[in-house]
Amino acid sequence: MLLPIPELLSKEQLAHFRARLDAADWADGRATAGHQSARAKDNAQLPEDSPVARELGALVLEALSRNSTFFSAALPKRIYPPLFNRYAGGQSFGYHVDNAIRYDRSGGRAEAVRTDLSATLFLSEPQDYDGGELVIEDTFGTQQVKLAAGDLVLYPGTSLHKVLPVTRGARLASFFWIQSMLREDAQRRLMFELDVSIRRLTQSVPEHPALVQLTGVYHNLLRRWAEP
Ligand code: NI
């Protein structure tokens, strides 16, 4: 399932993010790439332990915790601390699949995060740069994603994906991974669709007794499938 989540960040937050990122010390993105993806990767990245990455990453996590669509679609168990990258001057990232396991060392010890979902949070307005589309290949075909600043896209970590060359301006983004309570994309999609249906019914027929039953089905499926 490929899911855009609009307006994760407000315009005020975006202005703060851009001011902090414009003044930050960027490093070569290849430093954190895996063996195979280092050859495909050409961008700049904030070091994971940089104070700016830590500060803005915490704000992204806070925004995620308030977003019910994100929770419903990802059913997150662990979230890798958000990272930040920048593409300009023709930089790109060729086709690759993200590493299956990432080690989150932010808490002092290495905690494994299985990358069930990948997320990109766009931080530059689309009209401010040319190129830079996130191209995702999966069972649903090839999709090109270039969203408004503040919007997030969620997609399965199993997908082949790339970032097209940025030929004008600069593309700033945050990216991170989520280990879900549901490992399989197909299960997450069913639960998301069920949850969306229940919410719509709650809006239009709030008193209908079948809603209680349907909500029970949601939770009983989650109980059956989840690895909390
Ligand atoms: Ni990637």
PDB file of C-alpha atoms and ligand atoms in Angstrom:
ATOM      1  CA  MET A   1       0.000   0.000   0.000  1.00  0.00           C
ATOM      2  CA  LEU A   2       1.305   3.414  -0.981  1.00  0.00           C
ATOM      3  CA  LEU A   3      -0.346   6.083   1.127  1.00  0.00           C
ATOM      4  CA  PRO A   4       0.132   9.863   1.072  1.00  0.00           C
ATOM      5  CA  ILE A   5      -0.580  11.563   4.414  1.00  0.00           C
ATOM      6  CA  PRO A   6      -1.134  15.290   3.814  1.00  0.00           C
ATOM      7  CA  GLU A   7      -0.059  18.094   6.139  1.00  0.00           C
ATOM      8  CA  LEU A   8       1.870  16.160   8.748  1.00  0.00           C
ATOM      9  CA  LEU A   9       3.703  19.412   9.502  1.00  0.00           C
ATOM     10  CA  SER A  10       2.203  22.896   9.667  1.00  0.00           C
ATOM     11  CA  LYS A  11       3.562  25.827   7.623  1.00  0.00           C
ATOM     12  CA  GLU A  12       5.059  27.306  10.815  1.00  0.00           C
ATOM     13  CA  GLN A  13       6.856  24.056  11.567  1.00  0.00           C
ATOM     14  CA  LEU A  14       8.120  23.880   7.982  1.00  0.00           C
ATOM     15  CA  ALA A  15       9.616  27.363   8.226  1.00  0.00           C
ATOM     16  CA  HIS A  16      11.428  26.281  11.401  1.00  0.00           C
ATOM     17  CA  PHE A  17      12.657  23.060   9.750  1.00  0.00           C
ATOM     18  CA  ARG A  18      13.994  24.911   6.716  1.00  0.00           C
ATOM     19  CA  ALA A  19      15.787  27.552   8.776  1.00  0.00           C
ATOM     20  CA  ARG A  20      17.484  24.839  10.867  1.00  0.00           C
ATOM     21  CA  LEU A  21      18.350  22.700   7.823  1.00  0.00           C
ATOM     22  CA  ASP A  22      19.727  25.631   5.787  1.00  0.00           C
ATOM     23  CA  ALA A  23      22.189  26.367   8.596  1.00  0.00           C
ATOM     24  CA  ALA A  24      23.106  22.715   9.258  1.00  0.00           C
ATOM     25  CA  ASP A  25      26.365  20.893   8.489  1.00  0.00           C
ATOM     26  CA  TRP A  26      25.612  18.369   5.753  1.00  0.00           C
ATOM     27  CA  ALA A  27      27.702  15.259   5.113  1.00  0.00           C
ATOM     28  CA  ASP A  28      28.054  12.883   2.174  1.00  0.00           C
ATOM     29  CA  GLY A  29      25.033  10.553   2.186  1.00  0.00           C
ATOM     30  CA  ARG A  30      27.156   7.579   1.173  1.00  0.00           C
ATOM     31  CA  ALA A  31      28.467   7.384   4.757  1.00  0.00           C
ATOM     32  CA  THR A  32      25.292   5.612   5.886  1.00  0.00           C
ATOM     33  CA  ALA A  33      24.476   3.639   2.747  1.00  0.00           C
ATOM     34  CA  GLY A  34      24.734  -0.141   2.666  1.00  0.00           C
ATOM     35  CA  HIS A  35      27.388  -1.847   0.556  1.00  0.00           C
ATOM     36  CA  GLN A  36      25.269  -2.112  -2.571  1.00  0.00           C
ATOM     37  CA  SER A  37      23.275   1.125  -2.266  1.00  0.00           C
ATOM     38  CA  ALA A  38      26.435   3.254  -1.770  1.00  0.00           C
ATOM     39  CA  ARG A  39      27.065   2.950  -5.498  1.00  0.00           C
ATOM     40  CA  ALA A  40      23.580   4.260  -6.333  1.00  0.00           C
ATOM     41  CA  LYS A  41      23.440   7.013  -3.722  1.00  0.00           C
ATOM     42  CA  ASP A  42      24.507  10.604  -4.368  1.00  0.00           C
ATOM     43  CA  ASN A  43      23.115  13.143  -1.903  1.00  0.00           C
ATOM     44  CA  ALA A  44      23.877  14.992   1.289  1.00  0.00           C
ATOM     45  CA  GLN A  45      22.648  13.863   4.684  1.00  0.00           C
ATOM     46  CA  LEU A  46      22.692  15.137   8.249  1.00  0.00           C
ATOM     47  CA  PRO A  47      24.815  12.878  10.486  1.00  0.00           C
ATOM     48  CA  GLU A  48      22.454  10.753  12.604  1.00  0.00           C
ATOM     49  CA  ASP A  49      23.829  12.126  15.861  1.00  0.00           C
ATOM     50  CA  SER A  50      23.820  15.796  14.827  1.00  0.00           C
ATOM     51  CA  PRO A  51      21.870  18.035  17.214  1.00  0.00           C
ATOM     52  CA  VAL A  52      19.730  19.374  14.333  1.00  0.00           C
ATOM     53  CA  ALA A  53      18.758  15.852  13.226  1.00  0.00           C
ATOM     54  CA  ARG A  54      17.909  14.923  16.821  1.00  0.00           C
ATOM     55  CA  GLU A  55      15.841  18.071  17.400  1.00  0.00           C
ATOM     56  CA  LEU A  56      13.887  17.947  14.140  1.00  0.00           C
ATOM     57  CA  GLY A  57      13.548  14.165  14.311  1.00  0.00           C
ATOM     58  CA  ALA A  58      11.831  14.500  17.686  1.00  0.00           C
ATOM     59  CA  LEU A  59       9.388  17.011  16.158  1.00  0.00           C
ATOM     60  CA  VAL A  60       8.596  14.567  13.328  1.00  0.00           C
ATOM     61  CA  LEU A  61       7.948  11.777  15.865  1.00  0.00           C
ATOM     62  CA  GLU A  62       5.696  14.101  17.856  1.00  0.00           C
ATOM     63  CA  ALA A  63       3.699  14.991  14.718  1.00  0.00           C
ATOM     64  CA  LEU A  64       3.370  11.282  13.877  1.00  0.00           C
ATOM     65  CA  SER A  65       2.053  10.520  17.361  1.00  0.00           C
ATOM     66  CA  ARG A  66      -0.788  13.000  16.810  1.00  0.00           C
ATOM     67  CA  ASN A  67      -1.718  11.665  13.337  1.00  0.00           C
ATOM     68  CA  SER A  68      -4.459   9.026  13.418  1.00  0.00           C
ATOM     69  CA  THR A  69      -4.098   8.149   9.710  1.00  0.00           C
ATOM     70  CA  PHE A  70      -0.424   7.325  10.250  1.00  0.00           C
ATOM     71  CA  PHE A  71      -1.252   5.152  13.257  1.00  0.00           C
ATOM     72  CA  SER A  72      -4.046   3.342  11.433  1.00  0.00           C
ATOM     73  CA  ALA A  73      -1.971   2.665   8.305  1.00  0.00           C
ATOM     74  CA  ALA A  74       1.345   1.786   9.948  1.00  0.00           C
ATOM     75  CA  LEU A  75       0.288   0.258  13.296  1.00  0.00           C
ATOM     76  CA  PRO A  76       3.787   1.199  14.460  1.00  0.00           C
ATOM     77  CA  LYS A  77       5.781  -0.857  16.906  1.00  0.00           C
ATOM     78  CA  ARG A  78       9.122   0.952  16.519  1.00  0.00           C
ATOM     79  CA  ILE A  79      10.098   3.991  14.494  1.00  0.00           C
ATOM     80  CA  TYR A  80      13.689   4.578  13.436  1.00  0.00           C
ATOM     81  CA  PRO A  81      14.754   8.136  14.410  1.00  0.00           C
ATOM     82  CA  PRO A  82      14.031  10.326  11.353  1.00  0.00           C
ATOM     83  CA  LEU A  83      17.004  11.224   9.126  1.00  0.00           C
ATOM     84  CA  PHE A  84      17.344  14.199   6.773  1.00  0.00           C
ATOM     85  CA  ASN A  85      18.702  14.453   3.258  1.00  0.00           C
ATOM     86  CA  ARG A  86      19.234  17.034   0.564  1.00  0.00           C
ATOM     87  CA  TYR A  87      19.541  16.642  -3.209  1.00  0.00           C
ATOM     88  CA  ALA A  88      20.769  19.440  -5.489  1.00  0.00           C
ATOM     89  CA  GLY A  89      22.945  19.988  -8.564  1.00  0.00           C
ATOM     90  CA  GLY A  90      21.835  16.831 -10.409  1.00  0.00           C
ATOM     91  CA  GLN A  91      22.116  14.507  -7.399  1.00  0.00           C
ATOM     92  CA  SER A  92      19.998  11.345  -7.388  1.00  0.00           C
ATOM     93  CA  PHE A  93      19.632   7.932  -5.775  1.00  0.00           C
ATOM     94  CA  GLY A  94      19.331   4.967  -8.164  1.00  0.00           C
ATOM     95  CA  TYR A  95      17.099   1.939  -7.690  1.00  0.00           C
ATOM     96  CA  HIS A  96      17.633   0.064  -4.433  1.00  0.00           C
ATOM     97  CA  VAL A  97      15.806  -1.766  -1.650  1.00  0.00           C
ATOM     98  CA  ASP A  98      16.411  -0.445   1.862  1.00  0.00           C
ATOM     99  CA  ASN A  99      18.215  -2.682   4.349  1.00  0.00           C
ATOM    100  CA  ALA A 100      15.790  -5.043   6.107  1.00  0.00           C
ATOM    101  CA  ILE A 101      17.073  -4.273   9.595  1.00  0.00           C
ATOM    102  CA  ARG A 102      18.338  -0.950  10.922  1.00  0.00           C
ATOM    103  CA  TYR A 103      19.985  -0.515  14.307  1.00  0.00           C
ATOM    104  CA  ASP A 104      18.733   2.426  16.308  1.00  0.00           C
ATOM    105  CA  ARG A 105      21.606   3.499  18.576  1.00  0.00           C
ATOM    106  CA  SER A 106      19.981   6.713  19.807  1.00  0.00           C
ATOM    107  CA  GLY A 107      19.105   5.199  23.180  1.00  0.00           C
ATOM    108  CA  GLY A 108      22.687   4.129  23.961  1.00  0.00           C
ATOM    109  CA  ARG A 109      22.273   0.496  22.893  1.00  0.00           C
ATOM    110  CA  ALA A 110      21.536  -0.962  19.452  1.00  0.00           C
ATOM    111  CA  GLU A 111      17.852  -1.711  19.008  1.00  0.00           C
ATOM    112  CA  ALA A 112      16.884  -3.589  15.843  1.00  0.00           C
ATOM    113  CA  VAL A 113      14.119  -2.063  13.728  1.00  0.00           C
ATOM    114  CA  ARG A 114      12.696  -4.243  10.946  1.00  0.00           C
ATOM    115  CA  THR A 115      11.916  -1.884   8.071  1.00  0.00           C
ATOM    116  CA  ASP A 116       8.352  -2.992   7.262  1.00  0.00           C
ATOM    117  CA  LEU A 117       7.444   0.485   5.994  1.00  0.00           C
ATOM    118  CA  SER A 118       9.486   3.309   4.527  1.00  0.00           C
ATOM    119  CA  ALA A 119       8.444   6.933   4.903  1.00  0.00           C
ATOM    120  CA  THR A 120       9.479  10.125   3.127  1.00  0.00           C
ATOM    121  CA  LEU A 121       8.417  13.491   4.508  1.00  0.00           C
ATOM    122  CA  PHE A 122       8.764  16.223   1.866  1.00  0.00           C
ATOM    123  CA  LEU A 123      10.215  19.479   3.230  1.00  0.00           C
ATOM    124  CA  SER A 124      10.632  21.546   0.019  1.00  0.00           C
ATOM    125  CA  GLU A 125       7.755  22.881  -2.062  1.00  0.00           C
ATOM    126  CA  PRO A 126       7.521  21.065  -5.425  1.00  0.00           C
ATOM    127  CA  GLN A 127       7.764  24.324  -7.394  1.00  0.00           C
ATOM    128  CA  ASP A 128      11.115  25.104  -5.746  1.00  0.00           C
ATOM    129  CA  TYR A 129      12.963  22.272  -7.520  1.00  0.00           C
ATOM    130  CA  ASP A 130      12.878  20.292 -10.764  1.00  0.00           C
ATOM    131  CA  GLY A 131      13.126  16.497 -10.706  1.00  0.00           C
ATOM    132  CA  GLY A 132      13.523  14.742  -7.373  1.00  0.00           C
ATOM    133  CA  GLU A 133      10.474  12.501  -7.820  1.00  0.00           C
ATOM    134  CA  LEU A 134      10.445   9.449  -5.565  1.00  0.00           C
ATOM    135  CA  VAL A 135       9.797   6.523  -7.922  1.00  0.00           C
ATOM    136  CA  ILE A 136       8.402   3.416  -6.235  1.00  0.00           C
ATOM    137  CA  GLU A 137       7.952   0.045  -7.907  1.00  0.00           C
ATOM    138  CA  ASP A 138       5.739  -2.555  -6.364  1.00  0.00           C
ATOM    139  CA  THR A 139       2.850  -4.878  -7.090  1.00  0.00           C
ATOM    140  CA  PHE A 140       0.752  -1.774  -7.811  1.00  0.00           C
ATOM    141  CA  GLY A 141       3.133  -0.783 -10.686  1.00  0.00           C
ATOM    142  CA  THR A 142       5.465   2.203 -10.839  1.00  0.00           C
ATOM    143  CA  GLN A 143       4.417   5.372  -9.039  1.00  0.00           C
ATOM    144  CA  GLN A 144       6.091   8.770  -9.073  1.00  0.00           C
ATOM    145  CA  VAL A 145       5.639  10.753  -5.894  1.00  0.00           C
ATOM    146  CA  LYS A 146       6.387  14.453  -5.421  1.00  0.00           C
ATOM    147  CA  LEU A 147       4.273  15.951  -2.657  1.00  0.00           C
ATOM    148  CA  ALA A 148       3.739  19.365  -1.102  1.00  0.00           C
ATOM    149  CA  ALA A 149       6.097  20.381   1.697  1.00  0.00           C
ATOM    150  CA  GLY A 150       4.807  18.921   4.963  1.00  0.00           C
ATOM    151  CA  ASP A 151       3.225  15.855   3.305  1.00  0.00           C
ATOM    152  CA  LEU A 152       4.377  12.310   4.042  1.00  0.00           C
ATOM    153  CA  VAL A 153       4.295   9.193   1.889  1.00  0.00           C
ATOM    154  CA  LEU A 154       4.264   5.698   3.380  1.00  0.00           C
ATOM    155  CA  TYR A 155       5.202   2.691   1.253  1.00  0.00           C
ATOM    156  CA  PRO A 156       6.204  -0.930   1.841  1.00  0.00           C
ATOM    157  CA  GLY A 157       9.841  -1.400   2.829  1.00  0.00           C
ATOM    158  CA  THR A 158       9.993  -4.277   0.364  1.00  0.00           C
ATOM    159  CA  SER A 159       9.659  -1.900  -2.626  1.00  0.00           C
ATOM    160  CA  LEU A 160      12.363  -1.056  -5.135  1.00  0.00           C
ATOM    161  CA  HIS A 161      12.627   2.728  -5.240  1.00  0.00           C
ATOM    162  CA  LYS A 162      14.804   5.602  -6.460  1.00  0.00           C
ATOM    163  CA  VAL A 163      14.994   9.402  -6.436  1.00  0.00           C
ATOM    164  CA  LEU A 164      15.293  11.103  -9.841  1.00  0.00           C
ATOM    165  CA  PRO A 165      18.022  13.728 -10.361  1.00  0.00           C
ATOM    166  CA  VAL A 166      17.304  17.186  -8.944  1.00  0.00           C
ATOM    167  CA  THR A 167      18.199  19.504 -11.817  1.00  0.00           C
ATOM    168  CA  ARG A 168      17.140  22.859 -10.303  1.00  0.00           C
ATOM    169  CA  GLY A 169      16.888  24.060  -6.721  1.00  0.00           C
ATOM    170  CA  ALA A 170      17.172  21.720  -3.750  1.00  0.00           C
ATOM    171  CA  ARG A 171      15.018  18.928  -2.396  1.00  0.00           C
ATOM    172  CA  LEU A 172      14.994  18.596   1.379  1.00  0.00           C
ATOM    173  CA  ALA A 173      13.300  15.615   2.982  1.00  0.00           C
ATOM    174  CA  SER A 174      13.140  13.526   6.091  1.00  0.00           C
ATOM    175  CA  PHE A 175      13.089   9.748   5.757  1.00  0.00           C
ATOM    176  CA  PHE A 176      12.716   6.903   8.213  1.00  0.00           C
ATOM    177  CA  TRP A 177      11.447   3.379   8.696  1.00  0.00           C
ATOM    178  CA  ILE A 178       8.745   1.767  10.744  1.00  0.00           C
ATOM    179  CA  GLN A 179       8.516  -1.696  12.223  1.00  0.00           C
ATOM    180  CA  SER A 180       4.826  -2.481  12.290  1.00  0.00           C
ATOM    181  CA  MET A 181       2.868  -4.706  14.655  1.00  0.00           C
ATOM    182  CA  LEU A 182       1.767  -6.372  11.387  1.00  0.00           C
ATOM    183  CA  ARG A 183       4.633  -7.633   9.284  1.00  0.00           C
ATOM    184  CA  GLU A 184       2.676  -8.176   6.044  1.00  0.00           C
ATOM    185  CA  ASP A 185       1.608  -5.296   3.833  1.00  0.00           C
ATOM    186  CA  ALA A 186      -1.596  -7.159   2.845  1.00  0.00           C
ATOM    187  CA  GLN A 187      -2.646  -7.429   6.507  1.00  0.00           C
ATOM    188  CA  ARG A 188      -1.920  -3.760   7.153  1.00  0.00           C
ATOM    189  CA  ARG A 189      -3.989  -2.788   4.142  1.00  0.00           C
ATOM    190  CA  LEU A 190      -6.992  -4.859   5.303  1.00  0.00           C
ATOM    191  CA  MET A 191      -6.826  -3.363   8.785  1.00  0.00           C
ATOM    192  CA  PHE A 192      -6.491   0.149   7.395  1.00  0.00           C
ATOM    193  CA  GLU A 193      -9.486  -0.278   5.078  1.00  0.00           C
ATOM    194  CA  LEU A 194     -11.549  -1.766   7.888  1.00  0.00           C
ATOM    195  CA  ASP A 195     -10.643   1.119  10.178  1.00  0.00           C
ATOM    196  CA  VAL A 196     -11.470   3.725   7.506  1.00  0.00           C
ATOM    197  CA  SER A 197     -14.863   2.026   6.903  1.00  0.00           C
ATOM    198  CA  ILE A 198     -15.665   1.981  10.621  1.00  0.00           C
ATOM    199  CA  ARG A 199     -14.807   5.683  10.902  1.00  0.00           C
ATOM    200  CA  ARG A 200     -17.051   6.555   7.953  1.00  0.00           C
ATOM    201  CA  LEU A 201     -19.955   4.579   9.421  1.00  0.00           C
ATOM    202  CA  THR A 202     -19.367   6.239  12.792  1.00  0.00           C
ATOM    203  CA  GLN A 203     -19.847   9.587  11.041  1.00  0.00           C
ATOM    204  CA  SER A 204     -23.013   8.701   9.122  1.00  0.00           C
ATOM    205  CA  VAL A 205     -24.842   6.134  11.327  1.00  0.00           C
ATOM    206  CA  PRO A 206     -23.286   6.557  14.791  1.00  0.00           C
ATOM    207  CA  GLU A 207     -26.085   4.693  16.596  1.00  0.00           C
ATOM    208  CA  HIS A 208     -26.101   1.599  14.406  1.00  0.00           C
ATOM    209  CA  PRO A 209     -25.636  -1.497  16.658  1.00  0.00           C
ATOM    210  CA  ALA A 210     -23.547  -3.314  14.006  1.00  0.00           C
ATOM    211  CA  LEU A 211     -20.805  -0.736  14.566  1.00  0.00           C
ATOM    212  CA  VAL A 212     -20.003  -2.292  17.939  1.00  0.00           C
ATOM    213  CA  GLN A 213     -19.727  -5.698  16.294  1.00  0.00           C
ATOM    214  CA  LEU A 214     -17.584  -4.366  13.459  1.00  0.00           C
ATOM    215  CA  THR A 215     -15.260  -2.613  15.902  1.00  0.00           C
ATOM    216  CA  GLY A 216     -14.995  -5.938  17.727  1.00  0.00           C
ATOM    217  CA  VAL A 217     -13.970  -7.635  14.467  1.00  0.00           C
ATOM    218  CA  TYR A 218     -11.230  -5.020  14.001  1.00  0.00           C
ATOM    219  CA  HIS A 219      -9.793  -5.628  17.452  1.00  0.00           C
ATOM    220  CA  ASN A 220     -10.123  -9.388  17.282  1.00  0.00           C
ATOM    221  CA  LEU A 221      -8.240  -9.480  13.973  1.00  0.00           C
ATOM    222  CA  LEU A 222      -5.556  -7.231  15.449  1.00  0.00           C
ATOM    223  CA  ARG A 223      -5.317  -9.532  18.500  1.00  0.00           C
ATOM    224  CA  ARG A 224      -4.894 -12.494  16.190  1.00  0.00           C
ATOM    225  CA  TRP A 225      -2.243 -10.963  13.918  1.00  0.00           C
ATOM    226  CA  ALA A 226      -0.319  -8.354  15.874  1.00  0.00           C
ATOM    227  CA  GLU A 227       3.179  -8.781  17.310  1.00  0.00           C
ATOM    228  CA  PRO A 228       3.001  -5.897  19.780  1.00  0.00           C
TER     229      PRO A 228
HETATM  230 NI    NI B   1      15.766   3.978   0.093  1.00  0.00          NI
END
